[in-house]
JSON list of C-alpha atoms in Angstrom, two decimals:
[
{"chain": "A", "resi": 247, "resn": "UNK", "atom": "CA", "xyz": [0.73, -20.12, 30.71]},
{"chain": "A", "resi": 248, "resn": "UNK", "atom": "CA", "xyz": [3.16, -17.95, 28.89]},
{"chain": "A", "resi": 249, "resn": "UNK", "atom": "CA", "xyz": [6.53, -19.44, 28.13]},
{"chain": "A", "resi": 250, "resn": "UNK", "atom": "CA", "xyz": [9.60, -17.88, 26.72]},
{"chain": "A", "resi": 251, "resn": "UNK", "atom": "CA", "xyz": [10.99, -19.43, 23.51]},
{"chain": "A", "resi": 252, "resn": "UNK", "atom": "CA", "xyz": [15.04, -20.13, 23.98]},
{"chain": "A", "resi": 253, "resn": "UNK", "atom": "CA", "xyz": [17.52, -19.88, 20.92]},
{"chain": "A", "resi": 254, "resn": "UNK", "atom": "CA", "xyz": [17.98, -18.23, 17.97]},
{"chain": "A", "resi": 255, "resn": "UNK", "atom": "CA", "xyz": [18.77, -19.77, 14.67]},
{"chain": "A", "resi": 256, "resn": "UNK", "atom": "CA", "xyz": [20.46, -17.10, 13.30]},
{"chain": "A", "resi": 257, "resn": "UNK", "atom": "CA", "xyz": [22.86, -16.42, 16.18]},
{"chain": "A", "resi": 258, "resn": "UNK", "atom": "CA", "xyz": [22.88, -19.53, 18.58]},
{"chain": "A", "resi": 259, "resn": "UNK", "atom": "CA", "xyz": [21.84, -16.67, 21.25]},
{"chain": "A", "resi": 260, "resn": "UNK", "atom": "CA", "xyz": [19.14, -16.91, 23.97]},
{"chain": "A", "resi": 261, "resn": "UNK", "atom": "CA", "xyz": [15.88, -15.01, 22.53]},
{"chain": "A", "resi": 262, "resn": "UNK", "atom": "CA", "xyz": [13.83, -14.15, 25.56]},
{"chain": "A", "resi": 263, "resn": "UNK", "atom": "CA", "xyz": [10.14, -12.75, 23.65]},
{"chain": "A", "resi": 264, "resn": "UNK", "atom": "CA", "xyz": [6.82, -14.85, 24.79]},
{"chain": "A", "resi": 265, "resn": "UNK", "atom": "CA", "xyz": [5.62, -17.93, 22.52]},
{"chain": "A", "resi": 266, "resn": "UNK", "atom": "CA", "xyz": [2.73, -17.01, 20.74]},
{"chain": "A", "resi": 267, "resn": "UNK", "atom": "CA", "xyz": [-0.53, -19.50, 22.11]},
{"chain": "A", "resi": 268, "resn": "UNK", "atom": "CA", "xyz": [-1.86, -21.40, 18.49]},
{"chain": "A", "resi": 269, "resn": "UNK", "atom": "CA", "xyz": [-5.02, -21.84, 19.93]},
{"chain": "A", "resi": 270, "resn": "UNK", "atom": "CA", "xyz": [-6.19, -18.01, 20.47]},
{"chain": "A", "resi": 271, "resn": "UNK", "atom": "CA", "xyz": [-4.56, -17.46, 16.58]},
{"chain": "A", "resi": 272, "resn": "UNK", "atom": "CA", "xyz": [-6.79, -20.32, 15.03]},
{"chain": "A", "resi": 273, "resn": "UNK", "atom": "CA", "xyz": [-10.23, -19.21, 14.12]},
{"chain": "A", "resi": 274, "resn": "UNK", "atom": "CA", "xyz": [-13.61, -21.14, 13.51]},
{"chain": "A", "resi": 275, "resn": "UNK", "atom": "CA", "xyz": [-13.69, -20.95, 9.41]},
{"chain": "A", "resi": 276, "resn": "UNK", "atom": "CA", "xyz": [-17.47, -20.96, 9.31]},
{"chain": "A", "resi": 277, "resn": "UNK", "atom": "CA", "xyz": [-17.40, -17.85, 12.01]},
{"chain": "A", "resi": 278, "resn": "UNK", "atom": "CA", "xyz": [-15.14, -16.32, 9.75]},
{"chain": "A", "resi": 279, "resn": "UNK", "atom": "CA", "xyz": [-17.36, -16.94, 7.02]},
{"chain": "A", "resi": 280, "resn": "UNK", "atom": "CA", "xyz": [-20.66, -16.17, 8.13]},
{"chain": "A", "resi": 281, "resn": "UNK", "atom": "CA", "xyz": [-19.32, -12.92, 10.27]},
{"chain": "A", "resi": 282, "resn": "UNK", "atom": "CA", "xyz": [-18.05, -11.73, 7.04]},
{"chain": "A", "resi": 283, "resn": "UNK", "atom": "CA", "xyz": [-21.31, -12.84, 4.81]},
{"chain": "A", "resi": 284, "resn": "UNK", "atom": "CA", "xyz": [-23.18, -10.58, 7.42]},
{"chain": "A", "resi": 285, "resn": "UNK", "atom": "CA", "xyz": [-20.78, -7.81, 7.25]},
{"chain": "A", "resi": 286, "resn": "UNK", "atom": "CA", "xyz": [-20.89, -7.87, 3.35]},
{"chain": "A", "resi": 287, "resn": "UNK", "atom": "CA", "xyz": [-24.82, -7.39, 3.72]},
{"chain": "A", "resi": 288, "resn": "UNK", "atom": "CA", "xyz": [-25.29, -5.06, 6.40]},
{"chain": "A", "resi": 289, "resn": "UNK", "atom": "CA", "xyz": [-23.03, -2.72, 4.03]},
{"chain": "A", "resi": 290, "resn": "UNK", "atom": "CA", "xyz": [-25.27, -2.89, 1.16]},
{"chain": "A", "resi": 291, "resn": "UNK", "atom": "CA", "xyz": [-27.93, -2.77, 2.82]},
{"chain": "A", "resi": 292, "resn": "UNK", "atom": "CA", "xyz": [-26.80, 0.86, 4.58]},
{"chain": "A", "resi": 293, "resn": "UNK", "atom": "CA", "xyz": [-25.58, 1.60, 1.17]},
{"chain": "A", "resi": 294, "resn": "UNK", "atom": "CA", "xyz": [-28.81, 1.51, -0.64]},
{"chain": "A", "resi": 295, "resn": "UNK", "atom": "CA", "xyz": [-30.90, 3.32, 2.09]},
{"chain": "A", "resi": 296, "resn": "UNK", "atom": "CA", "xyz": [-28.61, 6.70, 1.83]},
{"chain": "A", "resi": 297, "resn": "UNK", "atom": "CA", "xyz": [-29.75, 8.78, -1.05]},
{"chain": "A", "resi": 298, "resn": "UNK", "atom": "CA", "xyz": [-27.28, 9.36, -4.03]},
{"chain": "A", "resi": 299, "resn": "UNK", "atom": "CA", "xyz": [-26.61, 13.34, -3.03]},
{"chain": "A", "resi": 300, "resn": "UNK", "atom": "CA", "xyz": [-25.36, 11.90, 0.10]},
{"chain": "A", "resi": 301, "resn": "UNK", "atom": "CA", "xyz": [-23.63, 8.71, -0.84]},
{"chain": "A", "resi": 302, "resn": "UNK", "atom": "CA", "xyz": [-21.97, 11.51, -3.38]},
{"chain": "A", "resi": 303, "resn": "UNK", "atom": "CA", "xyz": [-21.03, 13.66, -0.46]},
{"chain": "A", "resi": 304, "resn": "UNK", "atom": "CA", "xyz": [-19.63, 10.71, 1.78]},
{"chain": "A", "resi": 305, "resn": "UNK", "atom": "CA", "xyz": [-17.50, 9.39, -0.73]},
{"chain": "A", "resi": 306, "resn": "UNK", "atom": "CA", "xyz": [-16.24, 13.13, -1.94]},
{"chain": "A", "resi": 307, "resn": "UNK", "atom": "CA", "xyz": [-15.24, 13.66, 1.79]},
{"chain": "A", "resi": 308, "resn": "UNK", "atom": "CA", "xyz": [-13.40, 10.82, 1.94]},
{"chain": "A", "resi": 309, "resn": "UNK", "atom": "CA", "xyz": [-11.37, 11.55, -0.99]},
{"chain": "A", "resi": 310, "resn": "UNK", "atom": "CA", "xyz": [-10.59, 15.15, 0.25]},
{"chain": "A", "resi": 311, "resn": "UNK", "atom": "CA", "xyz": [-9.40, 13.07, 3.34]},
{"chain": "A", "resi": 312, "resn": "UNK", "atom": "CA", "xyz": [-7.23, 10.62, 1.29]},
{"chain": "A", "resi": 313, "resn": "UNK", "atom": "CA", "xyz": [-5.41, 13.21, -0.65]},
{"chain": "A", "resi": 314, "resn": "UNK", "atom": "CA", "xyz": [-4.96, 15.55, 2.61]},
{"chain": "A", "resi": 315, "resn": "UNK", "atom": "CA", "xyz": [-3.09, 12.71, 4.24]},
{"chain": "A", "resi": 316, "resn": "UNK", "atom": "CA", "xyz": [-1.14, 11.96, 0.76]},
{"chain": "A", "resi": 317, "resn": "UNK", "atom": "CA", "xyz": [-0.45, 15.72, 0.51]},
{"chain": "A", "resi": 318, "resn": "UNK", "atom": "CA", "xyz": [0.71, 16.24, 3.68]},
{"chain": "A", "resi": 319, "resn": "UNK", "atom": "CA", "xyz": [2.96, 13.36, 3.97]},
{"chain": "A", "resi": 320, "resn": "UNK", "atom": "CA", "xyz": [5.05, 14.30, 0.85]},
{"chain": "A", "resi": 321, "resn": "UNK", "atom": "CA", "xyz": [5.56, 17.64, 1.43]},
{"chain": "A", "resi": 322, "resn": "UNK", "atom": "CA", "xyz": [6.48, 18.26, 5.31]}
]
């Protein structure tokens, strides 16, 4: 059921854009909380099986990634 939201504060003009459901924006707090509790540990738990030379190399390549995109940016 998608209605369309009529009038516009600011102008007093017919907006025509789709009301947003609330149900499908609300979220179950405890999902929320354990999907992130599992997310938190699954990351440590990768972290700590990768060796340091290539936890070293990862994180260098990301960098070089980071300051390509920064570089690039500025100076086209």
């Amino acid at each position: 059921m998608i209605e369309l939201t009529e009038g516009n504060d600011a102008t007093g003009e017919p907006e025509k854009r789709a009301a947003v459901f609330p149900m499908l924006k609300r979220k179950n707090p405890a999902a929320v909380a354990l999907g992130r509790r599992g997310g938190l540990q699954r990351a440590k738990g990768g972290i700590e099986k990768i060796d340091p030379a290539r936890r070293r190399a990862i994180a260098s390549a990301a960098a070089r990634a980071r300051w390509a995109k920064k570089y690039q940016t500025d100076h086209d």
